[in-house]
């Protein structure tokens, strides 16, 4: 029933730079078992999202959630849009469409760059469409932090890691230090 905890590959691995293949059959045994393993992995780690290439599967599959609250002051959650957060969501072959020109800046981290954070520009509002684990199409609208997480995870499927999107490299550093600076009175 439960999957395996998969190893996350760090930045530098060539697979993280590749554009991933679309999933032809979401119900295929290997896709369903990858989904199960990714679910087990994110629950074990306690993170917010994971893309298949991070576990060496070069296919367009992502899992993410948006938490209701966080103790990390770097993450500017936007509960005005998702007061309850967003539950764990599996996306197969996701597609993003920006809904406006508005760009917001926010801190991001990534399991493939442990211990680091960077400030990244993202579309504030998007519409996204994906196949769920049953292979059915779903469409959602997202704003703020929810939109940011979706854009971050989908970037992985095109071989893009968040440092490639940082505008000012001065806004890149170690999480522990960035949080310490934020918490200073
Ligand atoms: Ni990531």
PDB file of C-alpha atoms and ligand atoms in Angstrom:
ATOM      1  CA  UNK A   1       0.000   0.000   0.000  1.00  0.00           C
ATOM      2  CA  UNK A   2       2.570   2.559   1.057  1.00  0.00           C
ATOM      3  CA  UNK A   3       5.433   3.482  -1.207  1.00  0.00           C
ATOM      4  CA  UNK A   4       9.142   3.800  -0.692  1.00  0.00           C
ATOM      5  CA  UNK A   5      11.088   6.810   0.522  1.00  0.00           C
ATOM      6  CA  UNK A   6      13.076   7.915  -2.501  1.00  0.00           C
ATOM      7  CA  UNK A   7      16.423   9.631  -2.544  1.00  0.00           C
ATOM      8  CA  UNK A   8      16.398  13.275  -3.700  1.00  0.00           C
ATOM      9  CA  UNK A   9      19.126  14.232  -6.146  1.00  0.00           C
ATOM     10  CA  UNK A  10      20.963  17.529  -5.574  1.00  0.00           C
ATOM     11  CA  UNK A  11      21.571  20.366  -8.016  1.00  0.00           C
ATOM     12  CA  UNK A  12      24.404  19.380 -10.334  1.00  0.00           C
ATOM     13  CA  UNK A  13      22.735  16.169 -11.417  1.00  0.00           C
ATOM     14  CA  UNK A  14      22.198  16.425 -15.201  1.00  0.00           C
ATOM     15  CA  UNK A  15      18.673  15.062 -14.930  1.00  0.00           C
ATOM     16  CA  UNK A  16      17.582  18.231 -13.114  1.00  0.00           C
ATOM     17  CA  UNK A  17      18.483  20.222 -16.241  1.00  0.00           C
ATOM     18  CA  UNK A  18      16.374  18.156 -18.621  1.00  0.00           C
ATOM     19  CA  UNK A  19      12.925  18.730 -19.976  1.00  0.00           C
ATOM     20  CA  UNK A  20      10.801  15.797 -18.812  1.00  0.00           C
ATOM     21  CA  UNK A  21       8.602  13.577 -20.966  1.00  0.00           C
ATOM     22  CA  UNK A  22       4.814  13.883 -20.887  1.00  0.00           C
ATOM     23  CA  UNK A  23       3.020  10.970 -19.279  1.00  0.00           C
ATOM     24  CA  UNK A  24       1.088   9.043 -21.916  1.00  0.00           C
ATOM     25  CA  UNK A  25      -0.866   6.782 -19.602  1.00  0.00           C
ATOM     26  CA  UNK A  26      -1.435   8.161 -16.089  1.00  0.00           C
ATOM     27  CA  UNK A  27      -2.838   4.787 -15.037  1.00  0.00           C
ATOM     28  CA  UNK A  28       0.307   2.861 -16.061  1.00  0.00           C
ATOM     29  CA  UNK A  29       1.666   0.775 -13.203  1.00  0.00           C
ATOM     30  CA  UNK A  30       5.034   2.561 -13.174  1.00  0.00           C
ATOM     31  CA  UNK A  31       3.369   5.998 -12.947  1.00  0.00           C
ATOM     32  CA  UNK A  32       0.986   4.912 -10.187  1.00  0.00           C
ATOM     33  CA  UNK A  33       3.862   3.400  -8.240  1.00  0.00           C
ATOM     34  CA  UNK A  34       6.003   6.533  -8.758  1.00  0.00           C
ATOM     35  CA  UNK A  35       3.121   8.627  -7.371  1.00  0.00           C
ATOM     36  CA  UNK A  36       2.881   6.392  -4.314  1.00  0.00           C
ATOM     37  CA  UNK A  37       6.626   6.609  -3.710  1.00  0.00           C
ATOM     38  CA  UNK A  38       6.583  10.403  -4.124  1.00  0.00           C
ATOM     39  CA  UNK A  39       3.729  10.667  -1.601  1.00  0.00           C
ATOM     40  CA  UNK A  40       5.600   8.530   0.904  1.00  0.00           C
ATOM     41  CA  UNK A  41       8.749  10.604   0.322  1.00  0.00           C
ATOM     42  CA  UNK A  42       7.138  14.026   0.895  1.00  0.00           C
ATOM     43  CA  UNK A  43       5.323  12.795   3.980  1.00  0.00           C
ATOM     44  CA  UNK A  44       8.545  11.358   5.360  1.00  0.00           C
ATOM     45  CA  UNK A  45      10.479  14.580   4.690  1.00  0.00           C
ATOM     46  CA  UNK A  46       7.641  16.945   5.635  1.00  0.00           C
ATOM     47  CA  UNK A  47       8.203  19.272   2.694  1.00  0.00           C
ATOM     48  CA  UNK A  48       5.875  21.249   0.423  1.00  0.00           C
ATOM     49  CA  UNK A  49       6.553  19.792  -2.967  1.00  0.00           C
ATOM     50  CA  UNK A  50       8.505  17.379  -5.092  1.00  0.00           C
ATOM     51  CA  UNK A  51       8.894  16.923  -8.832  1.00  0.00           C
ATOM     52  CA  UNK A  52       9.595  13.543 -10.428  1.00  0.00           C
ATOM     53  CA  UNK A  53      13.040  14.478 -11.867  1.00  0.00           C
ATOM     54  CA  UNK A  54      14.224  15.113  -8.287  1.00  0.00           C
ATOM     55  CA  UNK A  55      13.817  11.387  -7.681  1.00  0.00           C
ATOM     56  CA  UNK A  56      15.408  10.477 -11.025  1.00  0.00           C
ATOM     57  CA  UNK A  57      12.141   9.921 -12.913  1.00  0.00           C
ATOM     58  CA  UNK A  58      12.219  12.192 -16.001  1.00  0.00           C
ATOM     59  CA  UNK A  59       8.428  12.408 -16.398  1.00  0.00           C
ATOM     60  CA  UNK A  60       5.925  15.245 -15.913  1.00  0.00           C
ATOM     61  CA  UNK A  61       4.638  14.391 -12.436  1.00  0.00           C
ATOM     62  CA  UNK A  62       4.567  16.713  -9.440  1.00  0.00           C
ATOM     63  CA  UNK A  63       3.212  16.596  -5.908  1.00  0.00           C
ATOM     64  CA  UNK A  64       2.723  19.691  -3.746  1.00  0.00           C
ATOM     65  CA  UNK A  65       0.706  21.203  -0.940  1.00  0.00           C
ATOM     66  CA  UNK A  66       0.311  24.604   0.647  1.00  0.00           C
ATOM     67  CA  UNK A  67       0.362  24.630   4.401  1.00  0.00           C
ATOM     68  CA  UNK A  68      -2.067  26.701   6.423  1.00  0.00           C
ATOM     69  CA  UNK A  69       0.657  28.025   8.670  1.00  0.00           C
ATOM     70  CA  UNK A  70       4.420  27.809   8.857  1.00  0.00           C
ATOM     71  CA  UNK A  71       7.003  28.721  11.441  1.00  0.00           C
ATOM     72  CA  UNK A  72       9.407  29.760   8.701  1.00  0.00           C
ATOM     73  CA  UNK A  73       9.241  33.565   8.436  1.00  0.00           C
ATOM     74  CA  UNK A  74      10.785  33.442   4.967  1.00  0.00           C
ATOM     75  CA  UNK A  75       7.654  31.892   3.479  1.00  0.00           C
ATOM     76  CA  UNK A  76       5.102  34.573   2.819  1.00  0.00           C
ATOM     77  CA  UNK A  77       1.999  32.382   2.865  1.00  0.00           C
ATOM     78  CA  UNK A  78      -1.084  34.099   1.466  1.00  0.00           C
ATOM     79  CA  UNK A  79      -3.992  32.763   3.574  1.00  0.00           C
ATOM     80  CA  UNK A  80      -6.222  35.494   2.144  1.00  0.00           C
ATOM     81  CA  UNK A  81      -6.510  33.274  -0.939  1.00  0.00           C
ATOM     82  CA  UNK A  82      -6.307  29.804   0.637  1.00  0.00           C
ATOM     83  CA  UNK A  83      -7.327  30.074   4.283  1.00  0.00           C
ATOM     84  CA  UNK A  84      -7.244  26.313   4.665  1.00  0.00           C
ATOM     85  CA  UNK A  85      -4.081  25.829   2.626  1.00  0.00           C
ATOM     86  CA  UNK A  86      -4.100  23.435  -0.323  1.00  0.00           C
ATOM     87  CA  UNK A  87      -4.135  19.679   0.347  1.00  0.00           C
ATOM     88  CA  UNK A  88      -1.572  17.349  -1.205  1.00  0.00           C
ATOM     89  CA  UNK A  89      -2.144  17.487  -4.936  1.00  0.00           C
ATOM     90  CA  UNK A  90      -0.733  15.167  -7.573  1.00  0.00           C
ATOM     91  CA  UNK A  91      -0.346  16.756 -10.981  1.00  0.00           C
ATOM     92  CA  UNK A  92       0.394  14.856 -14.175  1.00  0.00           C
ATOM     93  CA  UNK A  93       1.335  16.846 -17.318  1.00  0.00           C
ATOM     94  CA  UNK A  94       0.543  20.216 -15.667  1.00  0.00           C
ATOM     95  CA  UNK A  95       0.176  23.396 -17.734  1.00  0.00           C
ATOM     96  CA  UNK A  96       0.306  26.936 -16.383  1.00  0.00           C
ATOM     97  CA  UNK A  97      -1.285  30.065 -17.803  1.00  0.00           C
ATOM     98  CA  UNK A  98      -0.551  33.430 -16.167  1.00  0.00           C
ATOM     99  CA  UNK A  99      -3.742  35.402 -15.492  1.00  0.00           C
ATOM    100  CA  UNK A 100      -2.132  38.830 -15.299  1.00  0.00           C
ATOM    101  CA  UNK A 101       1.153  40.634 -15.772  1.00  0.00           C
ATOM    102  CA  UNK A 102       1.578  41.018 -12.011  1.00  0.00           C
ATOM    103  CA  UNK A 103       4.847  39.615 -10.659  1.00  0.00           C
ATOM    104  CA  UNK A 104       5.596  39.097  -6.981  1.00  0.00           C
ATOM    105  CA  UNK A 105       8.909  38.392  -5.274  1.00  0.00           C
ATOM    106  CA  UNK A 106       9.217  35.743  -2.598  1.00  0.00           C
ATOM    107  CA  UNK A 107      11.675  33.372  -0.952  1.00  0.00           C
ATOM    108  CA  UNK A 108      11.911  29.797  -2.178  1.00  0.00           C
ATOM    109  CA  UNK A 109      13.803  26.734  -1.110  1.00  0.00           C
ATOM    110  CA  UNK A 110      14.182  23.376  -2.809  1.00  0.00           C
ATOM    111  CA  UNK A 111      14.975  19.831  -1.696  1.00  0.00           C
ATOM    112  CA  UNK A 112      17.662  19.701  -4.377  1.00  0.00           C
ATOM    113  CA  UNK A 113      19.452  22.698  -2.784  1.00  0.00           C
ATOM    114  CA  UNK A 114      19.287  21.813   0.904  1.00  0.00           C
ATOM    115  CA  UNK A 115      19.801  24.647   3.362  1.00  0.00           C
ATOM    116  CA  UNK A 116      19.485  27.451   0.802  1.00  0.00           C
ATOM    117  CA  UNK A 117      16.898  30.096   0.006  1.00  0.00           C
ATOM    118  CA  UNK A 118      16.557  32.567  -2.842  1.00  0.00           C
ATOM    119  CA  UNK A 119      14.213  35.405  -3.704  1.00  0.00           C
ATOM    120  CA  UNK A 120      12.425  34.636  -6.950  1.00  0.00           C
ATOM    121  CA  UNK A 121       9.953  36.566  -9.131  1.00  0.00           C
ATOM    122  CA  UNK A 122       6.768  34.634 -10.016  1.00  0.00           C
ATOM    123  CA  UNK A 123       3.409  35.357 -11.594  1.00  0.00           C
ATOM    124  CA  UNK A 124       1.027  36.408  -8.859  1.00  0.00           C
ATOM    125  CA  UNK A 125      -2.039  34.807 -10.471  1.00  0.00           C
ATOM    126  CA  UNK A 126      -2.196  31.725 -12.639  1.00  0.00           C
ATOM    127  CA  UNK A 127      -4.616  29.173 -13.973  1.00  0.00           C
ATOM    128  CA  UNK A 128      -3.274  25.645 -14.063  1.00  0.00           C
ATOM    129  CA  UNK A 129      -4.571  22.460 -15.613  1.00  0.00           C
ATOM    130  CA  UNK A 130      -3.357  18.936 -14.968  1.00  0.00           C
ATOM    131  CA  UNK A 131      -4.428  15.314 -14.940  1.00  0.00           C
ATOM    132  CA  UNK A 132      -5.104  13.896 -11.512  1.00  0.00           C
ATOM    133  CA  UNK A 133      -3.985  10.400 -10.482  1.00  0.00           C
ATOM    134  CA  UNK A 134      -7.096   8.935 -12.104  1.00  0.00           C
ATOM    135  CA  UNK A 135      -6.142  10.638 -15.365  1.00  0.00           C
ATOM    136  CA  UNK A 136      -8.983  13.182 -15.164  1.00  0.00           C
ATOM    137  CA  UNK A 137      -8.405  16.786 -16.125  1.00  0.00           C
ATOM    138  CA  UNK A 138      -8.687  19.404 -13.393  1.00  0.00           C
ATOM    139  CA  UNK A 139      -8.273  23.158 -13.538  1.00  0.00           C
ATOM    140  CA  UNK A 140      -7.567  25.544 -10.680  1.00  0.00           C
ATOM    141  CA  UNK A 141      -6.863  29.198 -10.190  1.00  0.00           C
ATOM    142  CA  UNK A 142      -4.097  30.186  -7.792  1.00  0.00           C
ATOM    143  CA  UNK A 143      -2.740  33.408  -6.372  1.00  0.00           C
ATOM    144  CA  UNK A 144       0.197  34.299  -4.176  1.00  0.00           C
ATOM    145  CA  UNK A 145       2.093  31.525  -2.435  1.00  0.00           C
ATOM    146  CA  UNK A 146      -0.053  28.760  -3.950  1.00  0.00           C
ATOM    147  CA  UNK A 147       0.771  30.079  -7.461  1.00  0.00           C
ATOM    148  CA  UNK A 148       4.455  30.296  -6.475  1.00  0.00           C
ATOM    149  CA  UNK A 149       4.644  26.656  -5.355  1.00  0.00           C
ATOM    150  CA  UNK A 150       2.976  25.438  -8.555  1.00  0.00           C
ATOM    151  CA  UNK A 151       5.364  27.496 -10.726  1.00  0.00           C
ATOM    152  CA  UNK A 152       8.399  26.254  -8.775  1.00  0.00           C
ATOM    153  CA  UNK A 153       7.413  22.590  -9.113  1.00  0.00           C
ATOM    154  CA  UNK A 154       6.454  22.872 -12.786  1.00  0.00           C
ATOM    155  CA  UNK A 155       9.785  24.578 -13.540  1.00  0.00           C
ATOM    156  CA  UNK A 156      11.481  21.333 -12.454  1.00  0.00           C
ATOM    157  CA  UNK A 157       9.725  19.563 -15.333  1.00  0.00           C
ATOM    158  CA  UNK A 158      11.435  21.938 -17.761  1.00  0.00           C
ATOM    159  CA  UNK A 159      14.847  21.530 -16.174  1.00  0.00           C
ATOM    160  CA  UNK A 160      14.763  24.876 -14.357  1.00  0.00           C
ATOM    161  CA  UNK A 161      15.870  25.292 -10.735  1.00  0.00           C
ATOM    162  CA  UNK A 162      14.930  28.449  -8.825  1.00  0.00           C
ATOM    163  CA  UNK A 163      18.466  29.973  -8.754  1.00  0.00           C
ATOM    164  CA  UNK A 164      18.133  30.385 -12.524  1.00  0.00           C
ATOM    165  CA  UNK A 165      15.242  32.787 -11.874  1.00  0.00           C
ATOM    166  CA  UNK A 166      16.843  34.895  -9.119  1.00  0.00           C
ATOM    167  CA  UNK A 167      17.131  38.503 -10.288  1.00  0.00           C
ATOM    168  CA  UNK A 168      19.662  39.684  -7.738  1.00  0.00           C
ATOM    169  CA  UNK A 169      22.174  37.071  -6.569  1.00  0.00           C
ATOM    170  CA  UNK A 170      22.524  39.049  -3.334  1.00  0.00           C
ATOM    171  CA  UNK A 171      19.091  37.547  -2.550  1.00  0.00           C
ATOM    172  CA  UNK A 172      20.481  34.021  -2.349  1.00  0.00           C
ATOM    173  CA  UNK A 173      21.909  32.426   0.756  1.00  0.00           C
ATOM    174  CA  UNK A 174      21.725  30.008   3.612  1.00  0.00           C
ATOM    175  CA  UNK A 175      18.273  29.569   5.074  1.00  0.00           C
ATOM    176  CA  UNK A 176      19.467  29.600   8.649  1.00  0.00           C
ATOM    177  CA  UNK A 177      21.227  32.950   8.216  1.00  0.00           C
ATOM    178  CA  UNK A 178      18.413  34.545   6.201  1.00  0.00           C
ATOM    179  CA  UNK A 179      15.887  33.598   8.872  1.00  0.00           C
ATOM    180  CA  UNK A 180      18.193  34.825  11.627  1.00  0.00           C
ATOM    181  CA  UNK A 181      18.431  38.207   9.880  1.00  0.00           C
ATOM    182  CA  UNK A 182      14.645  38.362   9.440  1.00  0.00           C
ATOM    183  CA  UNK A 183      14.049  37.646  13.090  1.00  0.00           C
ATOM    184  CA  UNK A 184      16.377  40.441  14.231  1.00  0.00           C
ATOM    185  CA  UNK A 185      14.457  43.236  15.952  1.00  0.00           C
TER     186      UNK A 185
HETATM  187 NI1  LIG B   1      12.282  22.388  -5.970  1.00  0.00          NI
END
